[in-house]
Short mmCIF file of N, CA, C and O and ligand atoms in Angstrom, two decimals:
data_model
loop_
_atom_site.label_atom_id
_atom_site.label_comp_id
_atom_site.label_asym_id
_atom_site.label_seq_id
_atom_site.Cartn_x
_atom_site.Cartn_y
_atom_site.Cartn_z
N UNK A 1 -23.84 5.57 -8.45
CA UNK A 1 -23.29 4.66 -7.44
C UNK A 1 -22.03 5.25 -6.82
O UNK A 1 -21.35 5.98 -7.55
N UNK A 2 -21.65 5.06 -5.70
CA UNK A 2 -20.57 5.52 -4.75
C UNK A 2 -19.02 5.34 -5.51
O UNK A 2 -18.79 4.44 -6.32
N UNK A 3 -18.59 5.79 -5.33
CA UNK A 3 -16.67 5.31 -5.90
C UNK A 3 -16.34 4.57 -4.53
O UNK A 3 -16.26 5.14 -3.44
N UNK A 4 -16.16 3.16 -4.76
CA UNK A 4 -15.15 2.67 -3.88
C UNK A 4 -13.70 2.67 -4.03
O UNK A 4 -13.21 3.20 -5.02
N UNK A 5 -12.89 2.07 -3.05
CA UNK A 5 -11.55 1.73 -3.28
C UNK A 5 -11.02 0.80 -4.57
O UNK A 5 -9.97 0.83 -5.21
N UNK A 6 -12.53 -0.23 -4.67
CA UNK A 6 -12.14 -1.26 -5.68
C UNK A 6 -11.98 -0.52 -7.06
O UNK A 6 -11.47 -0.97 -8.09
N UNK A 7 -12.48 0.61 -6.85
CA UNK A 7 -12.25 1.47 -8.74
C UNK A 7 -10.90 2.26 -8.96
O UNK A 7 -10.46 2.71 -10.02
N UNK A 8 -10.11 2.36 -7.14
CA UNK A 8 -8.79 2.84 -7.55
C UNK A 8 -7.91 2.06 -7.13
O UNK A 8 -6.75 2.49 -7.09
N UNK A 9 -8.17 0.89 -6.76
CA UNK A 9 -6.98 -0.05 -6.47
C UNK A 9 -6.01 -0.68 -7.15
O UNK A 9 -6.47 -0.88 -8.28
N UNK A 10 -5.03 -1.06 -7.07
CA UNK A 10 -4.37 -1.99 -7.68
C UNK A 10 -4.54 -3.56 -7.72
O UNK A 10 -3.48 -4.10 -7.41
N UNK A 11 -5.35 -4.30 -7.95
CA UNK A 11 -5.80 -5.45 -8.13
C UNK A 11 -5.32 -6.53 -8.92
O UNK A 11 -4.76 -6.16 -9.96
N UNK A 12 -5.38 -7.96 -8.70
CA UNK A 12 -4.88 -8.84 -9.10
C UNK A 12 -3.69 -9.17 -8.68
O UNK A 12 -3.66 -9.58 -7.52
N UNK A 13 -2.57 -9.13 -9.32
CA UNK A 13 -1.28 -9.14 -9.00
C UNK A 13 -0.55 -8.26 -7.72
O UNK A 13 0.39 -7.49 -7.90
N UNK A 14 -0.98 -8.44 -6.82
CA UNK A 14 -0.37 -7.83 -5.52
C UNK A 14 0.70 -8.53 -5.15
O UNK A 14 0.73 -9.76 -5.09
N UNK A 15 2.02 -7.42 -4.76
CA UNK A 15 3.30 -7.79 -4.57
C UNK A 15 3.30 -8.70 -2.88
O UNK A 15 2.62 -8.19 -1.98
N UNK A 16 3.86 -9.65 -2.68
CA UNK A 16 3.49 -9.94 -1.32
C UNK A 16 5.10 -10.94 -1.46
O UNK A 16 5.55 -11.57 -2.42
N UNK A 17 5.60 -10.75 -0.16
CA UNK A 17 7.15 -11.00 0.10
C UNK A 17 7.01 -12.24 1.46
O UNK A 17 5.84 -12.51 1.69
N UNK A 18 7.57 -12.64 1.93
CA UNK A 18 7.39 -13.81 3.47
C UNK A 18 8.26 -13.16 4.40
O UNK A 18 8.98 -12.22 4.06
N UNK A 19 8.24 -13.52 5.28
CA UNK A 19 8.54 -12.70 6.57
C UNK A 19 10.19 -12.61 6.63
O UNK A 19 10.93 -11.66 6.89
N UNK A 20 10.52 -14.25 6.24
CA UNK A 20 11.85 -14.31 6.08
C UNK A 20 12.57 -14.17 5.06
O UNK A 20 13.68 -14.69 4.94
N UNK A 21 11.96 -13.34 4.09
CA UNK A 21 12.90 -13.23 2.67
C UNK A 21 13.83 -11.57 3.69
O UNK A 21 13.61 -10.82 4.64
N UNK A 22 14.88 -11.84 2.61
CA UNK A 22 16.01 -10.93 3.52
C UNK A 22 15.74 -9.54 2.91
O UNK A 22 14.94 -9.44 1.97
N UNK A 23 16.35 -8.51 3.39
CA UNK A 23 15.98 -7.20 2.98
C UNK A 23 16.42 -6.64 1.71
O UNK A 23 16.00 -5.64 1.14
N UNK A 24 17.41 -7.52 1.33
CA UNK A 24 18.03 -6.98 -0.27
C UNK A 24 16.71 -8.05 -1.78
O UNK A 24 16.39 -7.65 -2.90
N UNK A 25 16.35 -9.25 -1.14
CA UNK A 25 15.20 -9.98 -1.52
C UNK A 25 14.15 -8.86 -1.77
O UNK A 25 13.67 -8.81 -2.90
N UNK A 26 13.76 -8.01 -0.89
CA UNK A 26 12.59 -6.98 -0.85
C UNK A 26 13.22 -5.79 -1.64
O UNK A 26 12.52 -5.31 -2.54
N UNK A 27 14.43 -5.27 -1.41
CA UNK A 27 14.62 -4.17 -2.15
C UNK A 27 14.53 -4.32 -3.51
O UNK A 27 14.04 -3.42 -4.19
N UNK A 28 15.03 -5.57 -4.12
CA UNK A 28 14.79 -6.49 -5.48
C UNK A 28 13.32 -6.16 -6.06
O UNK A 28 13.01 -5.50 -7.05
N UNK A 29 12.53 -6.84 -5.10
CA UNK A 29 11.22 -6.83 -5.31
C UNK A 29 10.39 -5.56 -5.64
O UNK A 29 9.54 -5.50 -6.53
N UNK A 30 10.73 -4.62 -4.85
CA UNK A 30 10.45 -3.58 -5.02
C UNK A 30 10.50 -2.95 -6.17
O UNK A 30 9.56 -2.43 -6.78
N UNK A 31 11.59 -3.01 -6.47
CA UNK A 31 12.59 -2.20 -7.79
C UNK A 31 12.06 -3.07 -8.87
O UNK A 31 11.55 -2.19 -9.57
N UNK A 32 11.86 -4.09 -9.44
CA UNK A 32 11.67 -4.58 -10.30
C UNK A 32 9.67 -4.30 -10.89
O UNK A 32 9.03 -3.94 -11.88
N UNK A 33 9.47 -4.70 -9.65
CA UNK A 33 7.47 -4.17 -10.07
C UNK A 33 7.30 -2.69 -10.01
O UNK A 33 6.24 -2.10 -10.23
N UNK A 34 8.60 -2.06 -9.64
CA UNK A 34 8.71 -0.31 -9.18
C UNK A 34 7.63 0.30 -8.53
O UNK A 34 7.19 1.38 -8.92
N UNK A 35 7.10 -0.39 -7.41
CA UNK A 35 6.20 0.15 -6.71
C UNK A 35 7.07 0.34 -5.05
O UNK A 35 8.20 -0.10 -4.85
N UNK A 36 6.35 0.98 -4.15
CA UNK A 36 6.75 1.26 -2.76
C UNK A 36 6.47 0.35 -1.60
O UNK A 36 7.14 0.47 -0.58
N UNK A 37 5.35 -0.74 -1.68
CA UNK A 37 5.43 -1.71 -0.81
C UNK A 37 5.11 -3.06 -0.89
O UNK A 37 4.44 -3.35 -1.89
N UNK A 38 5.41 -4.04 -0.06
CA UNK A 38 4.88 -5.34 -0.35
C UNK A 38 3.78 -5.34 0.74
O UNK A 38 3.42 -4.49 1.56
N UNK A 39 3.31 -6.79 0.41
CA UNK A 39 2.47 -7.14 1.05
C UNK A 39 3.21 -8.52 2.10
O UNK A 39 3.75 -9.44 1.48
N UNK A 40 3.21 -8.55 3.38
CA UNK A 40 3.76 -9.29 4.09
C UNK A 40 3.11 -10.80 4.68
O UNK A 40 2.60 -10.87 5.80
N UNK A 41 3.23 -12.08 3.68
CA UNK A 41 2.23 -12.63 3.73
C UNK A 41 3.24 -14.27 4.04
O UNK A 41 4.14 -14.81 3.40
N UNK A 42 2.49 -14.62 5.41
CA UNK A 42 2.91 -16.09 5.98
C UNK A 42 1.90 -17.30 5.46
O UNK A 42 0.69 -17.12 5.38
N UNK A 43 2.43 -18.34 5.18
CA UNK A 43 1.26 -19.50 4.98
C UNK A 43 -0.23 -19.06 4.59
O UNK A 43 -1.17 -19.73 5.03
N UNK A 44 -0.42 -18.17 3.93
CA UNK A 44 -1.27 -17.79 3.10
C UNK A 44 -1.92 -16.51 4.02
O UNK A 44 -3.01 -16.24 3.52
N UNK A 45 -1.79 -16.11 4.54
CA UNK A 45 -2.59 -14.85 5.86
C UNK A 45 -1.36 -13.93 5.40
O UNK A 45 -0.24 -14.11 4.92
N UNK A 46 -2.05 -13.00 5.73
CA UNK A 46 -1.24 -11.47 5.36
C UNK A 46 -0.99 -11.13 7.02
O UNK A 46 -1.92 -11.40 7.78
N UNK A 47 0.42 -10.47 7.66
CA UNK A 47 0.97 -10.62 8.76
C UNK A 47 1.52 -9.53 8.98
O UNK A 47 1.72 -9.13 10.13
N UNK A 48 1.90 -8.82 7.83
CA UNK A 48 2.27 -7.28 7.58
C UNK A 48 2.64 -6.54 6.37
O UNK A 48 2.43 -7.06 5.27
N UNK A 49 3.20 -5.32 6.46
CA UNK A 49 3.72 -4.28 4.81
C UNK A 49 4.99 -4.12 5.28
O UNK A 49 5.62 -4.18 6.34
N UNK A 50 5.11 -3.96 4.41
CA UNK A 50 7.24 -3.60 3.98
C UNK A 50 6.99 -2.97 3.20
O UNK A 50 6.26 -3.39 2.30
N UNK A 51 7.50 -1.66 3.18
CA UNK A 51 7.63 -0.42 2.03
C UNK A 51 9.05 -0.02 2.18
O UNK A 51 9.90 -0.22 3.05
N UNK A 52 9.01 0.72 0.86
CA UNK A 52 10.82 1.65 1.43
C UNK A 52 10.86 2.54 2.16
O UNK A 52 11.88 3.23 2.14
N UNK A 53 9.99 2.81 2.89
CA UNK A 53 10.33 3.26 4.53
C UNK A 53 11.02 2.41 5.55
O UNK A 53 11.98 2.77 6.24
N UNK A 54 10.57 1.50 5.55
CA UNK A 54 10.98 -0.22 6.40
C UNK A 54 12.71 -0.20 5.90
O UNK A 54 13.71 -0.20 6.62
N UNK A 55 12.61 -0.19 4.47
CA UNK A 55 14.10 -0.47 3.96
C UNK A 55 14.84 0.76 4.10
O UNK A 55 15.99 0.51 4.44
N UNK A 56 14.61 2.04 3.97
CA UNK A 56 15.67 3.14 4.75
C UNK A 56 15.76 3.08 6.40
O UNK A 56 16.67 3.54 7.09
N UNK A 57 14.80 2.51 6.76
CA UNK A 57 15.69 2.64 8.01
C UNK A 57 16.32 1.47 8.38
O UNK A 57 17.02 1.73 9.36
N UNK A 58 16.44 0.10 8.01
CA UNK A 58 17.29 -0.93 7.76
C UNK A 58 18.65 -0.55 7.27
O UNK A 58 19.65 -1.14 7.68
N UNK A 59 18.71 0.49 6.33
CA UNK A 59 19.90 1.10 5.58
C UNK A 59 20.30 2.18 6.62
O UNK A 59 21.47 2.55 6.67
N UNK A 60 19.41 2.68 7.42
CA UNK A 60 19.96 3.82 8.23
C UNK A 60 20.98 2.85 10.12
O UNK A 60 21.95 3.17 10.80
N UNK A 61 20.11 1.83 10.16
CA UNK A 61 20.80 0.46 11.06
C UNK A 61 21.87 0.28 10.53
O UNK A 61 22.48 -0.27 11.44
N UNK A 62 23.03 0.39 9.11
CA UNK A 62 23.36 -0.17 8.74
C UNK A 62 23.70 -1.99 8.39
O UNK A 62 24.78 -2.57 8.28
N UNK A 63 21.87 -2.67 8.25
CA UNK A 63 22.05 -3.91 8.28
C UNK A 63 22.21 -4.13 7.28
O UNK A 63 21.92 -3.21 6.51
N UNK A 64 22.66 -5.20 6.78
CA UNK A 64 23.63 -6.26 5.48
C UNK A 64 22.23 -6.66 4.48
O UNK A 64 21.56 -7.60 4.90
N UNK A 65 21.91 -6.19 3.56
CA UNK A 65 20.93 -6.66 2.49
C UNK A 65 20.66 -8.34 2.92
O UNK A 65 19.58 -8.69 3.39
N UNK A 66 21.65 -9.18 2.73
CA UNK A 66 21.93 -9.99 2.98
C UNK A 66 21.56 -11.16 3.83
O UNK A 66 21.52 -12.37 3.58
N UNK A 67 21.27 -10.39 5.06
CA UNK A 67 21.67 -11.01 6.11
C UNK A 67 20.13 -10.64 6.73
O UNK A 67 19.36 -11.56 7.00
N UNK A 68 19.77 -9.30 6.92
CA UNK A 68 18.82 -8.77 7.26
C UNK A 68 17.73 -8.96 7.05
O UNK A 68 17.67 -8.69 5.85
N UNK A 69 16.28 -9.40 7.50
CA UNK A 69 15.04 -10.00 7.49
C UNK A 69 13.70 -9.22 7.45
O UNK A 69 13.54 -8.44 8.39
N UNK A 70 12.40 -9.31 6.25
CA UNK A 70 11.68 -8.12 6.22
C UNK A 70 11.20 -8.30 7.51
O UNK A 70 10.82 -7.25 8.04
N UNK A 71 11.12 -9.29 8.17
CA UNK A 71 10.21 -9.42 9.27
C UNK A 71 10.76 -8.68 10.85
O UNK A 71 10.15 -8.78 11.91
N UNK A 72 11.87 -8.04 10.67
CA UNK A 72 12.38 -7.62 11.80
C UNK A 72 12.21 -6.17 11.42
O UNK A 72 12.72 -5.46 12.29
N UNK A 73 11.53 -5.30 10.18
CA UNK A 73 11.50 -3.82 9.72
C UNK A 73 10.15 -3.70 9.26
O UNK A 73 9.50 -2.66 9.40
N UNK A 74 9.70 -4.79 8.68
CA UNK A 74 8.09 -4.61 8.42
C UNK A 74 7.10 -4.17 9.50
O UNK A 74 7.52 -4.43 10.63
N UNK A 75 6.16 -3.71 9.47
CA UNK A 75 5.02 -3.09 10.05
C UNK A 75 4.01 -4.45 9.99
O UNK A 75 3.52 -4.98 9.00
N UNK A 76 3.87 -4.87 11.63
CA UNK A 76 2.86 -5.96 11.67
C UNK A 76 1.52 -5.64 11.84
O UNK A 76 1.16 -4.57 12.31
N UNK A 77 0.40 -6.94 11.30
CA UNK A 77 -1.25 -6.47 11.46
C UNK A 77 -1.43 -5.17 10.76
O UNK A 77 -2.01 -4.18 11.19
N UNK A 78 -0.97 -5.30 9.84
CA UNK A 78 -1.40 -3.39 8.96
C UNK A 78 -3.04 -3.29 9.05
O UNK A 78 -3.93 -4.12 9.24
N UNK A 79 -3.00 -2.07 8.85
CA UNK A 79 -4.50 -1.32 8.97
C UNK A 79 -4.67 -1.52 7.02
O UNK A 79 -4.19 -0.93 6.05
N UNK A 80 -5.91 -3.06 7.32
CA UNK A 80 -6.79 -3.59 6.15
C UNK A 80 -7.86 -2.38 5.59
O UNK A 80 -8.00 -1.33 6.21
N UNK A 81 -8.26 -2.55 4.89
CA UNK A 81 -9.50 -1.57 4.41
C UNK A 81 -10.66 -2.97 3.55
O UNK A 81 -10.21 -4.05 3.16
N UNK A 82 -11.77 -2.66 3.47
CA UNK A 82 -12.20 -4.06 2.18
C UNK A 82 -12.32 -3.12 1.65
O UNK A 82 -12.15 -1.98 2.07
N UNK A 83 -12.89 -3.75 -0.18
CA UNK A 83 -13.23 -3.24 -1.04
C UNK A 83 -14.69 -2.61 -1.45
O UNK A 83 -15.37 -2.67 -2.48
N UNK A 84 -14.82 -2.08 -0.40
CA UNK A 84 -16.45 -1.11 -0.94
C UNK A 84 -16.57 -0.11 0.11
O UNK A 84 -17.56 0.51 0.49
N UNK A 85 -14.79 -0.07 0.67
CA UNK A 85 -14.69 0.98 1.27
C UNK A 85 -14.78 2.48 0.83
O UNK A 85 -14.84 2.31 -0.39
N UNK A 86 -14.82 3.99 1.05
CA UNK A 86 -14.59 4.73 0.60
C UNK A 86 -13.28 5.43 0.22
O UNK A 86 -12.63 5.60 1.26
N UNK A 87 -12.99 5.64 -0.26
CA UNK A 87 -11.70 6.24 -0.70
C UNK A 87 -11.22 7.47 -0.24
O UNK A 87 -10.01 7.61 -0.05
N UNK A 88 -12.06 8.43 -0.02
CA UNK A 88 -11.72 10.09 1.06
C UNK A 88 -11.68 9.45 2.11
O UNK A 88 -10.54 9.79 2.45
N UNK A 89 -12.25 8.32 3.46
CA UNK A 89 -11.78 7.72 4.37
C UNK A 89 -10.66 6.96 4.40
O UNK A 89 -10.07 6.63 5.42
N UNK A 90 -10.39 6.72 3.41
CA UNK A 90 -8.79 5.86 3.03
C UNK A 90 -7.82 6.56 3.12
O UNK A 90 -6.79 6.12 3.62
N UNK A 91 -7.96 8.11 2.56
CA UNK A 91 -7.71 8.97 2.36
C UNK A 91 -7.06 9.90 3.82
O UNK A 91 -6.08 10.61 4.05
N UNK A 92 -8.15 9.43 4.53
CA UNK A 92 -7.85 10.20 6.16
C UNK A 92 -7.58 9.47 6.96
O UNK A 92 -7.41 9.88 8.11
N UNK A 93 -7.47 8.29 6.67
CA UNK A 93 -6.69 7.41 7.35
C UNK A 93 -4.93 7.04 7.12
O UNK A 93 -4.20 6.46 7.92
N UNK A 94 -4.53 7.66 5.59
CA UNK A 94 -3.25 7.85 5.68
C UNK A 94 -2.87 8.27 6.16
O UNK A 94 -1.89 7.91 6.81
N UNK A 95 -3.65 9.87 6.20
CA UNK A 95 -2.81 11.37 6.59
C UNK A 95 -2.98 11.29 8.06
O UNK A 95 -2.00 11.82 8.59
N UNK A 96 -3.82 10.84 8.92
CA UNK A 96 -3.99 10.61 10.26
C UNK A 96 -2.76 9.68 10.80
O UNK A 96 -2.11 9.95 11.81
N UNK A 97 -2.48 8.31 9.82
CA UNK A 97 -1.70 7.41 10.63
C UNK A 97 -0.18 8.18 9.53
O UNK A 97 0.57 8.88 10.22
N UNK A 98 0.04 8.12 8.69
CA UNK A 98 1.42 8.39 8.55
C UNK A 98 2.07 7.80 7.73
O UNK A 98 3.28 8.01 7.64
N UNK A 99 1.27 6.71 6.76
CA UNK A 99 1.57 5.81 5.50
C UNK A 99 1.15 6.02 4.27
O UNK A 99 0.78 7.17 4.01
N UNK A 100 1.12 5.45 3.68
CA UNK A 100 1.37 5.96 2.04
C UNK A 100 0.25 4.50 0.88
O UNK A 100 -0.24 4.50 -0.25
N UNK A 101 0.35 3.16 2.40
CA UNK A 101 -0.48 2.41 1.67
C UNK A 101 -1.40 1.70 2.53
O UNK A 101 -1.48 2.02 3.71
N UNK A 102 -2.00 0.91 2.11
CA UNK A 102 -3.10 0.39 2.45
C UNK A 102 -4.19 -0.88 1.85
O UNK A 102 -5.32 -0.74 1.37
N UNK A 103 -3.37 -2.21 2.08
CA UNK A 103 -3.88 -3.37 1.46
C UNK A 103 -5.34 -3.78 1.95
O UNK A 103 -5.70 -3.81 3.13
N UNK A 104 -6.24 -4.14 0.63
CA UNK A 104 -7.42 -4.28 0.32
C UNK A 104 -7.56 -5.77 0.35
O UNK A 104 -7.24 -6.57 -0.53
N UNK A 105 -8.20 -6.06 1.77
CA UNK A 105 -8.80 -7.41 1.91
C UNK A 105 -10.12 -7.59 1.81
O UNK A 105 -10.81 -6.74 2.38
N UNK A 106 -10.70 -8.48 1.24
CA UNK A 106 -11.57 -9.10 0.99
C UNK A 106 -12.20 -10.28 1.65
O UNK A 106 -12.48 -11.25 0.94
N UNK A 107 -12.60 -10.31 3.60
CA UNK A 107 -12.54 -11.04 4.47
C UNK A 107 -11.16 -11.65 4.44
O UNK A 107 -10.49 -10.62 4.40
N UNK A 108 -10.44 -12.47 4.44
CA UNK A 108 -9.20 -13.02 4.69
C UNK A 108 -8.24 -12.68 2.99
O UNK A 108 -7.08 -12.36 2.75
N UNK A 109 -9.11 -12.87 2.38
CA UNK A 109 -8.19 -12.78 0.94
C UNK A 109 -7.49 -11.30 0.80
O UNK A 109 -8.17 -10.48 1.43
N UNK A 110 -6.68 -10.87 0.37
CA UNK A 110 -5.77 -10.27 -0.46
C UNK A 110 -6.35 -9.97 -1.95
O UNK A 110 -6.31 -10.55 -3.03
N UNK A 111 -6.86 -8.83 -1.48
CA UNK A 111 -7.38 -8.63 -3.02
C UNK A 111 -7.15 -7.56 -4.21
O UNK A 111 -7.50 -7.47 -5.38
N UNK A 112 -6.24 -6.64 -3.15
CA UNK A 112 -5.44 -5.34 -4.33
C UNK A 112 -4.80 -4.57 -2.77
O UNK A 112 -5.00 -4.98 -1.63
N UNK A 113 -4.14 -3.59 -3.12
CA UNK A 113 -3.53 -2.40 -2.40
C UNK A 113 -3.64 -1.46 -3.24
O UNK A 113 -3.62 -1.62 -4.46
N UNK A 114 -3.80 -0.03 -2.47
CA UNK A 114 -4.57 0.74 -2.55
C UNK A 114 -2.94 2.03 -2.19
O UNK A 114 -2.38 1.71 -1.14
N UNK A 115 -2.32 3.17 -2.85
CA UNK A 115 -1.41 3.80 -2.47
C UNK A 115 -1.96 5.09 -2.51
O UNK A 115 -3.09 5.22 -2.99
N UNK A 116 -1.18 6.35 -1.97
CA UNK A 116 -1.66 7.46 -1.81
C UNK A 116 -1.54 7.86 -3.39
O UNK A 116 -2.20 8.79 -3.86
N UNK A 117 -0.91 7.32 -3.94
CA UNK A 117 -1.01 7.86 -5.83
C UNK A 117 -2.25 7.54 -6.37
O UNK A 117 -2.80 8.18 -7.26
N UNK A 118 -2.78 6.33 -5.71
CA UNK A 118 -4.00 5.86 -6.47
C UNK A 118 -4.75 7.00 -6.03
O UNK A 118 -5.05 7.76 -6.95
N UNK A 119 -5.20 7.38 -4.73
CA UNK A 119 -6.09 8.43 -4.03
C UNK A 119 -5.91 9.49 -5.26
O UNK A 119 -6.67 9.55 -6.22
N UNK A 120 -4.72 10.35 -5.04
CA UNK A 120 -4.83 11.12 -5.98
C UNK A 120 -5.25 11.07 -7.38
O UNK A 120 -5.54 12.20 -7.75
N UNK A 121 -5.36 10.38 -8.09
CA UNK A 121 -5.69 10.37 -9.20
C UNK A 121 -7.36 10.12 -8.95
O UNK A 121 -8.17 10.84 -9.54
N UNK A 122 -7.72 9.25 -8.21
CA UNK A 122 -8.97 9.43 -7.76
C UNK A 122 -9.69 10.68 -7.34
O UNK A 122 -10.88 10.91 -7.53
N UNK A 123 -8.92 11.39 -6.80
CA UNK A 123 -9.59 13.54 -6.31
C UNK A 123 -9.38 13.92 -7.48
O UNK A 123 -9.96 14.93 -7.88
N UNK A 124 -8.37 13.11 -8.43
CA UNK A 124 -8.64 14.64 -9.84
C UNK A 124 -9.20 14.32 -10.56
O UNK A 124 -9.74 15.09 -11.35
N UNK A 125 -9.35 12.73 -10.61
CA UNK A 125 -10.63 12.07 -11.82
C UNK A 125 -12.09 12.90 -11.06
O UNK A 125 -12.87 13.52 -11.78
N UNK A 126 -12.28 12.80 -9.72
CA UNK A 126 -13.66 13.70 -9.34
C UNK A 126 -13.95 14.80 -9.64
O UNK A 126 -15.04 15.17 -10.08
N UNK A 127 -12.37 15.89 -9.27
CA UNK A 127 -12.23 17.39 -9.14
C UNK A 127 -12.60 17.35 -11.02
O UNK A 127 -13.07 18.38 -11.52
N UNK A 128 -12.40 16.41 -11.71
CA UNK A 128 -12.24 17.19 -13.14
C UNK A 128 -13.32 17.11 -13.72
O UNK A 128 -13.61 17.76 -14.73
N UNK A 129 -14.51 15.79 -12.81
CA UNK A 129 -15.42 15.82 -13.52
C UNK A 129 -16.67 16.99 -13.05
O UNK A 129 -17.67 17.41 -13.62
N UNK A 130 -16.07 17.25 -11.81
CA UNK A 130 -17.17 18.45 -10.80
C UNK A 130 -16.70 19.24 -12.01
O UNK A 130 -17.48 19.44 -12.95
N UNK A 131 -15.39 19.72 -12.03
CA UNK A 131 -15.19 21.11 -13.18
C UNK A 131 -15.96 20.87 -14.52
O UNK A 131 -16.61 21.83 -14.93
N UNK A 132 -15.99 19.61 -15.32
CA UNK A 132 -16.77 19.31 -16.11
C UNK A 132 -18.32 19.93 -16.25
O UNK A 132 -18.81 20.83 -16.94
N UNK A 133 -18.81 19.03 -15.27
CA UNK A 133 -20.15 19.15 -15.00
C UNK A 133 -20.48 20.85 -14.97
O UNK A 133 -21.38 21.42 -15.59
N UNK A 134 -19.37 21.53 -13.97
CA UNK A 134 -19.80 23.39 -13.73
C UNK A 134 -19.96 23.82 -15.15
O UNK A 134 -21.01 24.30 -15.57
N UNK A 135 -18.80 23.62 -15.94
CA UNK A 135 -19.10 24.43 -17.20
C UNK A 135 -20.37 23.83 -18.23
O UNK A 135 -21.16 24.58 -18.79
N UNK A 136 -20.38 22.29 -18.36
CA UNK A 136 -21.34 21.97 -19.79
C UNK A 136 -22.96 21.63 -18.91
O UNK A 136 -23.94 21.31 -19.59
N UNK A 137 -23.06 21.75 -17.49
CA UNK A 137 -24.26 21.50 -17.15
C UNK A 137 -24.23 22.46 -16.11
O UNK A 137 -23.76 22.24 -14.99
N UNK A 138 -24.99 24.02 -16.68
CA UNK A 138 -24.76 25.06 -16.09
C UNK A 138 -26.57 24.89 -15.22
O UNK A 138 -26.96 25.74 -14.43
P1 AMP B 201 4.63 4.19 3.75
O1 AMP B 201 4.38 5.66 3.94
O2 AMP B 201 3.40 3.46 3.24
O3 AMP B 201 5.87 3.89 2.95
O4 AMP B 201 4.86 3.54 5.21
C1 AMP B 201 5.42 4.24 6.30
C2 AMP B 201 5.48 3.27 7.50
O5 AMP B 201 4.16 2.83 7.84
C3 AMP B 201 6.28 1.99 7.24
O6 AMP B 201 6.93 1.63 8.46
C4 AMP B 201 5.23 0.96 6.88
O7 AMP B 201 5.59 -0.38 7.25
C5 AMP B 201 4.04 1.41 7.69
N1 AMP B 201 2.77 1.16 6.98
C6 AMP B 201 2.51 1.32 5.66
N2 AMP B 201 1.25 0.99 5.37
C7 AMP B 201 0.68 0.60 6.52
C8 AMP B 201 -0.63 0.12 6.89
N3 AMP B 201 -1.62 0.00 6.01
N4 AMP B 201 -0.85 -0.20 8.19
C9 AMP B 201 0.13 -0.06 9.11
N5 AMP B 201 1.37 0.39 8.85
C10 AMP B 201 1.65 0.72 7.57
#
């Protein structure tokens, strides 16, 4: 059977922040689950991502943790993927657009995010089993 996204995703517990939590709220968030982005989610619909890209250049604005709003640095309508997508297309869709993640909907639901770390470990779980396979099934 195919490898989808759903076998390297991060599932269940997806980080997801509101538009108006402030930017030191998100840097919090971040730091504490120690991952790189949220999920940007209004009255139950997902609306955009906030990663620490969003938050260095908030820090490069010099705006006030404080004061400052994910919804004015977040990335709106992010590029969704579902889950029985492929993963080397996930894959070329980072390196094409220029991001690092990529939340896994499930028609409207929120159902994992998907990071360029997961990818990788996904090419070497393959690459190791192709090397596998060369040597014990010659
Ligand atoms: P990243 O490399 O994922 O930290 O994100 C780099 C920039 O792209 C940030 O401005 C993010 O808000 C934005 N971004 C991240 N993921 C996505 C996505 N799936 N769709 C659209 N923009 C994104």
């Amino acid at each position: 059977m195919a490898v989808t996204l759903r076998d390297f995703m991060s599932s269940g517990d997806v980080l997801t922040i509101e538009p108006s939590a402030t930017l030191g709220d998100a840097a919090r968030a971040l730091r504490k689950r120690d991952v790189g982005a949220a999920v940007v989610v209004e009255g139950g619909a997902v609306v955009g991502i906030f990663t620490e890209r969003d938050l260095l250049r908030a820090i490069a604005d010099s705006r006030h943790p404080d004061v400052g709003q994910v919804q004015s640095y977040m990335t709106a309508d992010p590029v969704t993927l579902p889950p029985d997508h492929s993963p080397s297309e996930a894959a070329q869709i980072m390196s094409e657009r220029r991001f690092r993640h990529i939340p896994v909907m499930d028609g409207d639901e929120l159902v994992g995010i998907v990071s360029i770390r997961d990818l990788m470990s996904a090419g070497l779980r393959i690459g190791s089993a192709e090397a596998h396979m060369g040597t014990d099934f010659p």
